[in-house]
Amino acid sequence: MFLLPTIVGFLYEFFFAIPVLSDIVTWGTGFATITTAFIIHCVILAFRFATGDSKVVPILAIIATLFTWIPIVSWFVHGFIALAYFIDLFTGRRSHRAS
């Protein structure tokens, strides 16, 4: 498993799971952080396709990113995504499909 993109995704989501601070940054950048998160998850998904690793977490993260524009909901969504990446870092299961 290519770890660096997953670690970047985890740290990014972990930071934005922090209440108030994440909202200040998000509103201060004009919601550009949501676009950045979407791009990060797409890059992670591309790496997962290249390495054959499980694609579940990046796909969930891309879908969940659509709900992060809602202030209080975003804390839980980012926390959920960070937890999913954290678990994925330690399980690191490959996709069930043969390459």
mmCIF file with all atom_site columns, C-alpha atoms in Angstrom:
data_model
loop_
_atom_site.group_PDB
_atom_site.id
_atom_site.type_symbol
_atom_site.label_atom_id
_atom_site.label_alt_id
_atom_site.label_comp_id
_atom_site.label_asym_id
_atom_site.label_entity_id
_atom_site.label_seq_id
_atom_site.pdbx_PDB_ins_code
_atom_site.Cartn_x
_atom_site.Cartn_y
_atom_site.Cartn_z
_atom_site.occupancy
_atom_site.B_iso_or_equiv
_atom_site.pdbx_formal_charge
_atom_site.auth_seq_id
_atom_site.auth_comp_id
_atom_site.auth_asym_id
_atom_site.auth_atom_id
_atom_site.pdbx_PDB_model_num
ATOM 1  C CA . MET A 1 1  ? 0.000   0.000  0.000   1.00 0.00 ? 1  MET A CA 1
ATOM 2  C CA . PHE A 1 2  ? 1.273   3.448  -0.856  1.00 0.00 ? 2  PHE A CA 1
ATOM 3  C CA . LEU A 1 3  ? 1.146   5.070  2.609   1.00 0.00 ? 3  LEU A CA 1
ATOM 4  C CA . LEU A 1 4  ? 1.988   8.728  2.039   1.00 0.00 ? 4  LEU A CA 1
ATOM 5  C CA . PRO A 1 5  ? -1.269  9.757  0.305   1.00 0.00 ? 5  PRO A CA 1
ATOM 6  C CA . THR A 1 6  ? -3.294  7.935  2.967   1.00 0.00 ? 6  THR A CA 1
ATOM 7  C CA . ILE A 1 7  ? -1.373  9.681  5.756   1.00 0.00 ? 7  ILE A CA 1
ATOM 8  C CA . VAL A 1 8  ? -1.921  13.060 4.071   1.00 0.00 ? 8  VAL A CA 1
ATOM 9  C CA . GLY A 1 9  ? -5.643  12.318 3.748   1.00 0.00 ? 9  GLY A CA 1
ATOM 10 C CA . PHE A 1 10 ? -5.845  11.290 7.399   1.00 0.00 ? 10 PHE A CA 1
ATOM 11 C CA . LEU A 1 11 ? -4.022  14.387 8.680   1.00 0.00 ? 11 LEU A CA 1
ATOM 12 C CA . TYR A 1 12 ? -6.086  16.705 6.480   1.00 0.00 ? 12 TYR A CA 1
ATOM 13 C CA . GLU A 1 13 ? -9.354  15.199 7.694   1.00 0.00 ? 13 GLU A CA 1
ATOM 14 C CA . PHE A 1 14 ? -8.164  15.045 11.303  1.00 0.00 ? 14 PHE A CA 1
ATOM 15 C CA . PHE A 1 15 ? -7.406  18.779 11.260  1.00 0.00 ? 15 PHE A CA 1
ATOM 16 C CA . PHE A 1 16 ? -10.832 19.616 9.868   1.00 0.00 ? 16 PHE A CA 1
ATOM 17 C CA . ALA A 1 17 ? -12.546 17.484 12.511  1.00 0.00 ? 17 ALA A CA 1
ATOM 18 C CA . ILE A 1 18 ? -11.463 20.084 15.107  1.00 0.00 ? 18 ILE A CA 1
ATOM 19 C CA . PRO A 1 19 ? -14.517 22.222 15.947  1.00 0.00 ? 19 PRO A CA 1
ATOM 20 C CA . VAL A 1 20 ? -14.454 26.007 15.399  1.00 0.00 ? 20 VAL A CA 1
ATOM 21 C CA . LEU A 1 21 ? -10.842 26.104 14.129  1.00 0.00 ? 21 LEU A CA 1
ATOM 22 C CA . SER A 1 22 ? -11.800 24.152 11.029  1.00 0.00 ? 22 SER A CA 1
ATOM 23 C CA . ASP A 1 23 ? -14.786 26.429 10.428  1.00 0.00 ? 23 ASP A CA 1
ATOM 24 C CA . ILE A 1 24 ? -12.610 29.526 10.712  1.00 0.00 ? 24 ILE A CA 1
ATOM 25 C CA . VAL A 1 25 ? -10.184 28.125 8.131   1.00 0.00 ? 25 VAL A CA 1
ATOM 26 C CA . THR A 1 26 ? -12.976 26.935 5.825   1.00 0.00 ? 26 THR A CA 1
ATOM 27 C CA . TRP A 1 27 ? -14.894 30.214 5.907   1.00 0.00 ? 27 TRP A CA 1
ATOM 28 C CA . GLY A 1 28 ? -11.647 32.211 5.707   1.00 0.00 ? 28 GLY A CA 1
ATOM 29 C CA . THR A 1 29 ? -10.622 30.483 2.490   1.00 0.00 ? 29 THR A CA 1
ATOM 30 C CA . GLY A 1 30 ? -14.048 30.815 0.923   1.00 0.00 ? 30 GLY A CA 1
ATOM 31 C CA . PHE A 1 31 ? -14.718 27.072 1.105   1.00 0.00 ? 31 PHE A CA 1
ATOM 32 C CA . ALA A 1 32 ? -11.603 26.293 -0.972  1.00 0.00 ? 32 ALA A CA 1
ATOM 33 C CA . THR A 1 33 ? -10.699 23.672 1.625   1.00 0.00 ? 33 THR A CA 1
ATOM 34 C CA . ILE A 1 34 ? -13.638 21.552 0.475   1.00 0.00 ? 34 ILE A CA 1
ATOM 35 C CA . THR A 1 35 ? -12.335 21.581 -3.089  1.00 0.00 ? 35 THR A CA 1
ATOM 36 C CA . THR A 1 36 ? -8.863  20.743 -1.797  1.00 0.00 ? 36 THR A CA 1
ATOM 37 C CA . ALA A 1 37 ? -10.258 17.799 0.183   1.00 0.00 ? 37 ALA A CA 1
ATOM 38 C CA . PHE A 1 38 ? -12.066 16.544 -2.907  1.00 0.00 ? 38 PHE A CA 1
ATOM 39 C CA . ILE A 1 39 ? -8.842  16.721 -4.936  1.00 0.00 ? 39 ILE A CA 1
ATOM 40 C CA . ILE A 1 40 ? -6.842  14.969 -2.193  1.00 0.00 ? 40 ILE A CA 1
ATOM 41 C CA . HIS A 1 41 ? -9.344  12.100 -2.058  1.00 0.00 ? 41 HIS A CA 1
ATOM 42 C CA . CYS A 1 42 ? -9.339  11.797 -5.867  1.00 0.00 ? 42 CYS A CA 1
ATOM 43 C CA . VAL A 1 43 ? -5.523  11.601 -5.873  1.00 0.00 ? 43 VAL A CA 1
ATOM 44 C CA . ILE A 1 44 ? -5.623  8.945  -3.145  1.00 0.00 ? 44 ILE A CA 1
ATOM 45 C CA . LEU A 1 45 ? -8.170  7.009  -5.202  1.00 0.00 ? 45 LEU A CA 1
ATOM 46 C CA . ALA A 1 46 ? -5.906  7.230  -8.262  1.00 0.00 ? 46 ALA A CA 1
ATOM 47 C CA . PHE A 1 47 ? -2.996  5.838  -6.233  1.00 0.00 ? 47 PHE A CA 1
ATOM 48 C CA . ARG A 1 48 ? -5.250  3.051  -4.980  1.00 0.00 ? 48 ARG A CA 1
ATOM 49 C CA . PHE A 1 49 ? -6.175  2.132  -8.557  1.00 0.00 ? 49 PHE A CA 1
ATOM 50 C CA . ALA A 1 50 ? -2.480  2.080  -9.474  1.00 0.00 ? 50 ALA A CA 1
ATOM 51 C CA . THR A 1 51 ? -1.464  -0.115 -6.529  1.00 0.00 ? 51 THR A CA 1
ATOM 52 C CA . GLY A 1 52 ? -4.552  -2.324 -6.410  1.00 0.00 ? 52 GLY A CA 1
ATOM 53 C CA . ASP A 1 53 ? -5.324  -1.429 -2.803  1.00 0.00 ? 53 ASP A CA 1
ATOM 54 C CA . SER A 1 54 ? -8.841  -1.150 -1.428  1.00 0.00 ? 54 SER A CA 1
ATOM 55 C CA . LYS A 1 55 ? -10.747 1.813  -2.817  1.00 0.00 ? 55 LYS A CA 1
ATOM 56 C CA . VAL A 1 56 ? -13.546 1.887  -0.230  1.00 0.00 ? 56 VAL A CA 1
ATOM 57 C CA . VAL A 1 57 ? -12.241 4.689  2.010   1.00 0.00 ? 57 VAL A CA 1
ATOM 58 C CA . PRO A 1 58 ? -11.357 7.183  -0.765  1.00 0.00 ? 58 PRO A CA 1
ATOM 59 C CA . ILE A 1 59 ? -14.730 6.605  -2.447  1.00 0.00 ? 59 ILE A CA 1
ATOM 60 C CA . LEU A 1 60 ? -16.547 7.126  0.876   1.00 0.00 ? 60 LEU A CA 1
ATOM 61 C CA . ALA A 1 61 ? -14.439 10.235 1.468   1.00 0.00 ? 61 ALA A CA 1
ATOM 62 C CA . ILE A 1 62 ? -15.312 11.683 -1.949  1.00 0.00 ? 62 ILE A CA 1
ATOM 63 C CA . ILE A 1 63 ? -19.022 11.135 -1.304  1.00 0.00 ? 63 ILE A CA 1
ATOM 64 C CA . ALA A 1 64 ? -18.821 12.440 2.278   1.00 0.00 ? 64 ALA A CA 1
ATOM 65 C CA . THR A 1 65 ? -16.951 15.563 1.153   1.00 0.00 ? 65 THR A CA 1
ATOM 66 C CA . LEU A 1 66 ? -20.164 16.694 -0.543  1.00 0.00 ? 66 LEU A CA 1
ATOM 67 C CA . PHE A 1 67 ? -21.687 17.199 2.930   1.00 0.00 ? 67 PHE A CA 1
ATOM 68 C CA . THR A 1 68 ? -18.814 19.124 4.513   1.00 0.00 ? 68 THR A CA 1
ATOM 69 C CA . TRP A 1 69 ? -20.154 22.549 3.579   1.00 0.00 ? 69 TRP A CA 1
ATOM 70 C CA . ILE A 1 70 ? -22.654 22.256 6.471   1.00 0.00 ? 70 ILE A CA 1
ATOM 71 C CA . PRO A 1 71 ? -20.826 23.702 9.535   1.00 0.00 ? 71 PRO A CA 1
ATOM 72 C CA . ILE A 1 72 ? -21.662 21.334 12.413  1.00 0.00 ? 72 ILE A CA 1
ATOM 73 C CA . VAL A 1 73 ? -22.198 18.280 10.222  1.00 0.00 ? 73 VAL A CA 1
ATOM 74 C CA . SER A 1 74 ? -18.725 18.810 8.757   1.00 0.00 ? 74 SER A CA 1
ATOM 75 C CA . TRP A 1 75 ? -17.031 18.103 12.099  1.00 0.00 ? 75 TRP A CA 1
ATOM 76 C CA . PHE A 1 76 ? -18.640 14.673 12.253  1.00 0.00 ? 76 PHE A CA 1
ATOM 77 C CA . VAL A 1 77 ? -18.056 13.959 8.573   1.00 0.00 ? 77 VAL A CA 1
ATOM 78 C CA . HIS A 1 78 ? -14.368 14.891 8.806   1.00 0.00 ? 78 HIS A CA 1
ATOM 79 C CA . GLY A 1 79 ? -14.056 12.862 12.005  1.00 0.00 ? 79 GLY A CA 1
ATOM 80 C CA . PHE A 1 80 ? -15.654 9.858  10.293  1.00 0.00 ? 80 PHE A CA 1
ATOM 81 C CA . ILE A 1 81 ? -13.350 10.143 7.286   1.00 0.00 ? 81 ILE A CA 1
ATOM 82 C CA . ALA A 1 82 ? -10.274 10.586 9.516   1.00 0.00 ? 82 ALA A CA 1
ATOM 83 C CA . LEU A 1 83 ? -11.254 7.493  11.511  1.00 0.00 ? 83 LEU A CA 1
ATOM 84 C CA . ALA A 1 84 ? -11.788 5.513  8.307   1.00 0.00 ? 84 ALA A CA 1
ATOM 85 C CA . TYR A 1 85 ? -8.346  6.505  6.989   1.00 0.00 ? 85 TYR A CA 1
ATOM 86 C CA . PHE A 1 86 ? -6.787  5.693  10.384  1.00 0.00 ? 86 PHE A CA 1
ATOM 87 C CA . ILE A 1 87 ? -8.292  2.211  10.373  1.00 0.00 ? 87 ILE A CA 1
ATOM 88 C CA . ASP A 1 88 ? -7.307  1.790  6.734   1.00 0.00 ? 88 ASP A CA 1
ATOM 89 C CA . LEU A 1 89 ? -3.692  2.669  7.556   1.00 0.00 ? 89 LEU A CA 1
ATOM 90 C CA . PHE A 1 90 ? -3.445  -0.272 9.922   1.00 0.00 ? 90 PHE A CA 1
ATOM 91 C CA . THR A 1 91 ? -5.526  -2.827 8.068   1.00 0.00 ? 91 THR A CA 1
ATOM 92 C CA . GLY A 1 92 ? -4.306  -1.922 4.572   1.00 0.00 ? 92 GLY A CA 1
ATOM 93 C CA . ARG A 1 93 ? -6.242  -4.679 2.877   1.00 0.00 ? 93 ARG A CA 1
ATOM 94 C CA . ARG A 1 94 ? -5.872  -5.099 -0.819  1.00 0.00 ? 94 ARG A CA 1
ATOM 95 C CA . SER A 1 95 ? -8.871  -5.154 -3.079  1.00 0.00 ? 95 SER A CA 1
ATOM 96 C CA . HIS A 1 96 ? -10.610 -8.505 -3.400  1.00 0.00 ? 96 HIS A CA 1
ATOM 97 C CA . ARG A 1 97 ? -10.426 -8.335 -7.180  1.00 0.00 ? 97 ARG A CA 1
ATOM 98 C CA . ALA A 1 98 ? -7.431  -9.906 -8.826  1.00 0.00 ? 98 ALA A CA 1
ATOM 99 C CA . SER A 1 99 ? -5.291  -7.584 -10.905 1.00 0.00 ? 99 SER A CA 1
#
